[in-house]
mmCIF file of C-alpha atoms in Angstrom:
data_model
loop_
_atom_site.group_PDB
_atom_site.id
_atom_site.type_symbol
_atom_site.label_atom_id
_atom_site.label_comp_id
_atom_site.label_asym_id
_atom_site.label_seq_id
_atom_site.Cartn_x
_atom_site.Cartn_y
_atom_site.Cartn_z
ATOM 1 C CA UNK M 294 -4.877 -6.871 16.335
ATOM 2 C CA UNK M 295 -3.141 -3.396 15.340
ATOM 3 C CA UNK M 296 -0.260 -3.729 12.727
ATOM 4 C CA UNK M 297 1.827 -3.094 15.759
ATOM 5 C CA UNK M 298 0.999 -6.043 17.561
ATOM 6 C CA UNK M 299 2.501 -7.543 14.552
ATOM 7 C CA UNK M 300 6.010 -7.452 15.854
ATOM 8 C CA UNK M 301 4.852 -8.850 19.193
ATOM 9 C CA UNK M 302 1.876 -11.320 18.825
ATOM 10 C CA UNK M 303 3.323 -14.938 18.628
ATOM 11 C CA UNK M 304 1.254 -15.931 15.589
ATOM 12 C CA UNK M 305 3.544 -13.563 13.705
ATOM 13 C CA UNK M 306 6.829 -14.970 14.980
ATOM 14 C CA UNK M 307 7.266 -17.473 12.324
ATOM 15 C CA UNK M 308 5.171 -15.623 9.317
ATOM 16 C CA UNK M 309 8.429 -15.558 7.172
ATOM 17 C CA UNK M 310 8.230 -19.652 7.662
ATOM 18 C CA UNK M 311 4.969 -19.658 6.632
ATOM 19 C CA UNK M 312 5.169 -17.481 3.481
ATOM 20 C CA UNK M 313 8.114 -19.737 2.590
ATOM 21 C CA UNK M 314 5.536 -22.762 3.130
ATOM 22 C CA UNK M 315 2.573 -21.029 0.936
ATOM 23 C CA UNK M 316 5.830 -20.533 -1.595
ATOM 24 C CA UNK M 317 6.710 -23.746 -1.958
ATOM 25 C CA UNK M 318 2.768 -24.239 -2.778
ATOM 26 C CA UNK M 319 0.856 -25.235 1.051
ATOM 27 C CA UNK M 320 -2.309 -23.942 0.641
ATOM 28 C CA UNK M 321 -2.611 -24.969 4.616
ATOM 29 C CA UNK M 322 0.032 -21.669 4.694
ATOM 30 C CA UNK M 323 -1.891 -19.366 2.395
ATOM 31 C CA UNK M 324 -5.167 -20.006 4.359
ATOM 32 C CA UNK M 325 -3.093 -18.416 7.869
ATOM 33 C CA UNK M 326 -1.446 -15.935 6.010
ATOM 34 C CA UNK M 327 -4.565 -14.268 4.888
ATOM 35 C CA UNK M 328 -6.627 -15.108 7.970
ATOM 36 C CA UNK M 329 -4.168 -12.961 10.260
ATOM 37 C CA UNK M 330 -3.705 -10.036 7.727
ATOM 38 C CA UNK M 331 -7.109 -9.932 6.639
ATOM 39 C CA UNK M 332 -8.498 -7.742 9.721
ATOM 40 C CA UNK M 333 -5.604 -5.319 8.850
ATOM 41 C CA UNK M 334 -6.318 -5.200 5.443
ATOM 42 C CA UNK M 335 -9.965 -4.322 6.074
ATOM 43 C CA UNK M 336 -9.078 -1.635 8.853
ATOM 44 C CA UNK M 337 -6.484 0.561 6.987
ATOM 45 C CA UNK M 338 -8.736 -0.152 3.595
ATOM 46 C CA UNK M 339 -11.822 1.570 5.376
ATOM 47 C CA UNK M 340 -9.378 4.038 6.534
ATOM 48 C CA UNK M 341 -7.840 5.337 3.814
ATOM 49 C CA UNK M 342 -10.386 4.730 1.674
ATOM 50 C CA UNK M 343 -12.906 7.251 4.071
ATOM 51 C CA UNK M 344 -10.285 10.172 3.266
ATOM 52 C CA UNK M 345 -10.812 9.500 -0.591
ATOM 53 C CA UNK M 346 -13.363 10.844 -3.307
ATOM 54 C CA UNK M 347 -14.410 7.864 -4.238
ATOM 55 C CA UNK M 348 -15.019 6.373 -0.808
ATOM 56 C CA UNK M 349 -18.753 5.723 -1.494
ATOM 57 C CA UNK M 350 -18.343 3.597 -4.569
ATOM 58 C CA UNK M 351 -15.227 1.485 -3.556
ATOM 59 C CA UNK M 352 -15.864 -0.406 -0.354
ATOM 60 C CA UNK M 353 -12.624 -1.632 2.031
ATOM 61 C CA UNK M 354 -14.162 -5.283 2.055
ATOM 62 C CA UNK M 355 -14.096 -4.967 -2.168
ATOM 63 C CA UNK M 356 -10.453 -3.196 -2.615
ATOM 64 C CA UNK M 357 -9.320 -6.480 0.361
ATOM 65 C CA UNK M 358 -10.916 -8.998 -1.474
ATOM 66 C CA UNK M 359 -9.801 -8.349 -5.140
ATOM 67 C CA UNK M 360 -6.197 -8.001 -3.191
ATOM 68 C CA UNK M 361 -6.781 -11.190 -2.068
ATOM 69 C CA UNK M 362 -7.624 -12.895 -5.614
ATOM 70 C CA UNK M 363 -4.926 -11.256 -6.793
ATOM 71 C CA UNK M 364 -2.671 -13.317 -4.143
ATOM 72 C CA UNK M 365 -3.981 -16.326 -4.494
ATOM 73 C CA UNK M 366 -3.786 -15.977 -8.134
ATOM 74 C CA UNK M 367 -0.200 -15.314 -8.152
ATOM 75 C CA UNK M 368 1.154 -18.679 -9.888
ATOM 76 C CA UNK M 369 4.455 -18.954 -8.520
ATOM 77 C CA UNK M 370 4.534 -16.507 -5.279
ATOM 78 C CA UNK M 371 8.419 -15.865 -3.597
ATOM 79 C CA UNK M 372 7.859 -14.725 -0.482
ATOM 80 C CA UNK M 373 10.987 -13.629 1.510
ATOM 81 C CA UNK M 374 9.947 -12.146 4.121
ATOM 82 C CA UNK M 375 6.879 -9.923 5.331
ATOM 83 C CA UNK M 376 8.284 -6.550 3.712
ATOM 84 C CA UNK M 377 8.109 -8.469 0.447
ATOM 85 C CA UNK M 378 4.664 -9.630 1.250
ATOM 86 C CA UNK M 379 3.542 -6.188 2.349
ATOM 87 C CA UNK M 380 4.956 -4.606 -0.159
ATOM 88 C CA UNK M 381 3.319 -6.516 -3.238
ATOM 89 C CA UNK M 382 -0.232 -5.893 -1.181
ATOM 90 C CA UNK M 383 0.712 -2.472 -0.827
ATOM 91 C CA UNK M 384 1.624 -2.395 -5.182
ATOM 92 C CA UNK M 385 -1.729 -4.481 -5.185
ATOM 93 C CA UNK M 386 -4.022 -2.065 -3.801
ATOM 94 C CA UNK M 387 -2.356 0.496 -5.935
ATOM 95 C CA UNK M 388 -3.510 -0.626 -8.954
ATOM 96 C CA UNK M 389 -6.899 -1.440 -7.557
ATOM 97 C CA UNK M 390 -7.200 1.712 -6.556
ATOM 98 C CA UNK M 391 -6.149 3.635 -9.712
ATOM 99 C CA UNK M 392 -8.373 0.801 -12.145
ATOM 100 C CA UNK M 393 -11.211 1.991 -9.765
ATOM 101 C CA UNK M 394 -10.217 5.788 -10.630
ATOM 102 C CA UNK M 395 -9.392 5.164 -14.147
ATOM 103 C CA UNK M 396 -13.149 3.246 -14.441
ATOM 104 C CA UNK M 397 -14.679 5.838 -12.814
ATOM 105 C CA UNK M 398 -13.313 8.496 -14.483
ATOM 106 C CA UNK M 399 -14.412 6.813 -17.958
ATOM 107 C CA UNK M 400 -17.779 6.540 -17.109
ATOM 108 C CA UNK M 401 -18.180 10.284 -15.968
ATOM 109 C CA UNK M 402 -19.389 12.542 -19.241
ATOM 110 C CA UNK M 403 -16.849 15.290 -19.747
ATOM 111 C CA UNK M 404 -16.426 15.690 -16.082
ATOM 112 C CA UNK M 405 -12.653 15.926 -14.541
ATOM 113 C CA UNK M 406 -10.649 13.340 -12.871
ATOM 114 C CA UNK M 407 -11.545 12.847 -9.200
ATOM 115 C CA UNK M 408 -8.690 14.731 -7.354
ATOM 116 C CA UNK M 409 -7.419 13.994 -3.655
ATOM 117 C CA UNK M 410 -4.942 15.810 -1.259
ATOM 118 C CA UNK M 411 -1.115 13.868 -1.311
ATOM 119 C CA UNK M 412 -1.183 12.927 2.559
ATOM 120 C CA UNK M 413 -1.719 9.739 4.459
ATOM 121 C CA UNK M 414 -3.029 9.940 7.738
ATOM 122 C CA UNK M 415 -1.215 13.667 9.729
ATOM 123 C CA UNK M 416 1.090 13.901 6.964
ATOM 124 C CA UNK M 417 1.900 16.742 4.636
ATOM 125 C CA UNK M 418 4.491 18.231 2.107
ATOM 126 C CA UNK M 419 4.237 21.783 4.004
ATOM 127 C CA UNK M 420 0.799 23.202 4.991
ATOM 128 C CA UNK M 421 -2.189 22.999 3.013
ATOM 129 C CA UNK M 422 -1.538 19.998 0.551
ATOM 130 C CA UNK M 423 -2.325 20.422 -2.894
ATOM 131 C CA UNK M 424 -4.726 18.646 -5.092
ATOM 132 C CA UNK M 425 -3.535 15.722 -6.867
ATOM 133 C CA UNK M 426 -4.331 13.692 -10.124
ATOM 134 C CA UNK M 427 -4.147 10.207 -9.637
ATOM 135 C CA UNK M 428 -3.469 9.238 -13.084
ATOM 136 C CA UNK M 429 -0.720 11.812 -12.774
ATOM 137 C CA UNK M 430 0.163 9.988 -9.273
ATOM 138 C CA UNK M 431 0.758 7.028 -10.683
ATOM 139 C CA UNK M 432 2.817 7.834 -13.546
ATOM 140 C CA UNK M 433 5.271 9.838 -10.630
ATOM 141 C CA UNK M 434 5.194 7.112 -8.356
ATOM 142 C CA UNK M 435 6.043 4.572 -11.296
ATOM 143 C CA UNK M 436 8.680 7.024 -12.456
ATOM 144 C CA UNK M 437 10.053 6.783 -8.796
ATOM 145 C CA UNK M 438 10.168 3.164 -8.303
ATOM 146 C CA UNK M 439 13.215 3.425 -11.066
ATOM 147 C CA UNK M 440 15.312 6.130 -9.159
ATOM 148 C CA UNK M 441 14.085 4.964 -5.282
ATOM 149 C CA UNK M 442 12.603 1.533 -4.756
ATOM 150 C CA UNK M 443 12.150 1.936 -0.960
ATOM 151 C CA UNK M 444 10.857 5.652 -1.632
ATOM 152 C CA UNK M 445 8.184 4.301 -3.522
ATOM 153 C CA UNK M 446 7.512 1.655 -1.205
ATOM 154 C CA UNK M 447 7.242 3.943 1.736
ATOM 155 C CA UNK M 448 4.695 5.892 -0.272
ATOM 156 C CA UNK M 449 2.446 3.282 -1.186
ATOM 157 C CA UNK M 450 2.521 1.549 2.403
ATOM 158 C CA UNK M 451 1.804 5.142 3.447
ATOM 159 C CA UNK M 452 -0.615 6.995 0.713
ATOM 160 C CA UNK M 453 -2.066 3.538 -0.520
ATOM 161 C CA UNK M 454 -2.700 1.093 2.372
ATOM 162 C CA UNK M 455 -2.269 4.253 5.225
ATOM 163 C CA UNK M 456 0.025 2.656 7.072
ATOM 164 C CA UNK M 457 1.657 5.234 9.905
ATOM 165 C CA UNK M 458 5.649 5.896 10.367
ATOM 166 C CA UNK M 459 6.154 3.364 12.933
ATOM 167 C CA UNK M 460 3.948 0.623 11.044
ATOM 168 C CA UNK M 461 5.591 1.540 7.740
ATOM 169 C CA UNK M 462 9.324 1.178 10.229
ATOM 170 C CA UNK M 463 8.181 -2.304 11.164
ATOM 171 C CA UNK M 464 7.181 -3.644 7.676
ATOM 172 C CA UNK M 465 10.476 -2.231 5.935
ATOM 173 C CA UNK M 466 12.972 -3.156 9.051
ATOM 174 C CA UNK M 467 13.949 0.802 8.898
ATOM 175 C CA UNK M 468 14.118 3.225 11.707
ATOM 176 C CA UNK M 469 10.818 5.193 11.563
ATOM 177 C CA UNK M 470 13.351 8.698 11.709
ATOM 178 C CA UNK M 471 14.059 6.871 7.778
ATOM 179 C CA UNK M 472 10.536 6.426 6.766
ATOM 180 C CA UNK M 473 10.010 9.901 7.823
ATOM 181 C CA UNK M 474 12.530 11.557 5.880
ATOM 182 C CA UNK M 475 12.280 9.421 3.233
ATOM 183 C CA UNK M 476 8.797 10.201 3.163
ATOM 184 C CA UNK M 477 9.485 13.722 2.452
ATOM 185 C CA UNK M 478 11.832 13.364 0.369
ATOM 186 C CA UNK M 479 9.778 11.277 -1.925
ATOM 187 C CA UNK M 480 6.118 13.664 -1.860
ATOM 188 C CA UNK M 481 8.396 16.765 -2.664
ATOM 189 C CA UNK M 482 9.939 14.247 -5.595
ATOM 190 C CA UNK M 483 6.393 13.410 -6.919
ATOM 191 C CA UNK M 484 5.018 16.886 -6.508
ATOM 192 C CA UNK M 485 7.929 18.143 -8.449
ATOM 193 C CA UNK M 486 7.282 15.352 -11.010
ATOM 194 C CA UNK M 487 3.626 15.744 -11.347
ATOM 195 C CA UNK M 488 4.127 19.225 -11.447
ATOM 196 C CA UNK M 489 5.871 19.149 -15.172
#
């Protein structure tokens, strides 16, 4: 299954029932929650994670995983509705991610922070895109998340979990001509911001 068949394959059709259910504590809910995103997960984990600098020492199945134990860990989780649910993997991964940087970076003797190009999969600011910091990333995006809440969830859906327009559309409810120029709108924001 392809996050598109998301909108269309029955199984989905009552997910919003059954995050409700695994929020009001059924474990019976959380087990087929996870067991129909978990393929997903894995898929856009590898590829993202295949475009980034530190692809050979943190593994999709890993970064899915610890996103898992993170869910299940959540004490009291309020699921609304799959945006919601998407959207706090998406944050999830995030952190992963940048704790994976941050770790690596510590451990490397006077050497720089691993950079990366801002893009998620065909996407750009203009043409070549420039080198980023993701220490500096994550400080922007954070920074964002006060001015533009769905910016900044469009760019982690995107940059974090690689999700494309149209997926990133589905998850938010949003026309993808939104995600799109929201999109832009929020890399030349974070450029701008990383850039002071």
């Amino acid at each position: 299954m392809t996050m598109r068949d998301v909108e269309t394959d029955p199984q989905w059709g009552d997910v919003t029932q059954l995050l409700e259910a695994w929020s009001d504590g059924s474990q019976a809910a959380l087990h087929e929650v996870l067991v129909m995103v978990v393929d997903d997960l894995r898929r856009l984990a590898a590829g993202q994670l295949a475009r980034r600098p530190f692809s050979e020492t943190l593994q999709p199945t890993v970064l899915v995983n610890e996103a898992f134990l993170r869910l299940v860990g959540n004490p009291n989780p309020r699921w609304r509705n799959r945006s919601q649910f998407f959207g706090y993997v998406a944050s999830t991964m995030r952190r992963i991610i940048l704790n994976h940087v941050r770790d690596t970076h510590a451990l490397k003797r006077g050497g720089g922070m691993a950079h990366t190009t801002f893009e998620s999969p065909g996407a750009q600011v203009g043409g070549a895109a420039p080198s980023l910091d993701w220490i500096d990333l994550d400080r922007a995006l954070t920074s964002l998340e006060t001015v533009d809440r769905r910016q900044a969830r469009i760019v982690e859906l995107r940059f974090f979990v690689g999700l494309t327009v149209d997926e990133t559309a589905r998850i938010l409810r949003i026309s993808p001509r939104t995600v799109r120029r929201e999109w832009h709108g929020a890399r030349l924001w974070l450029l701008r911001e990383m850039s002071k």
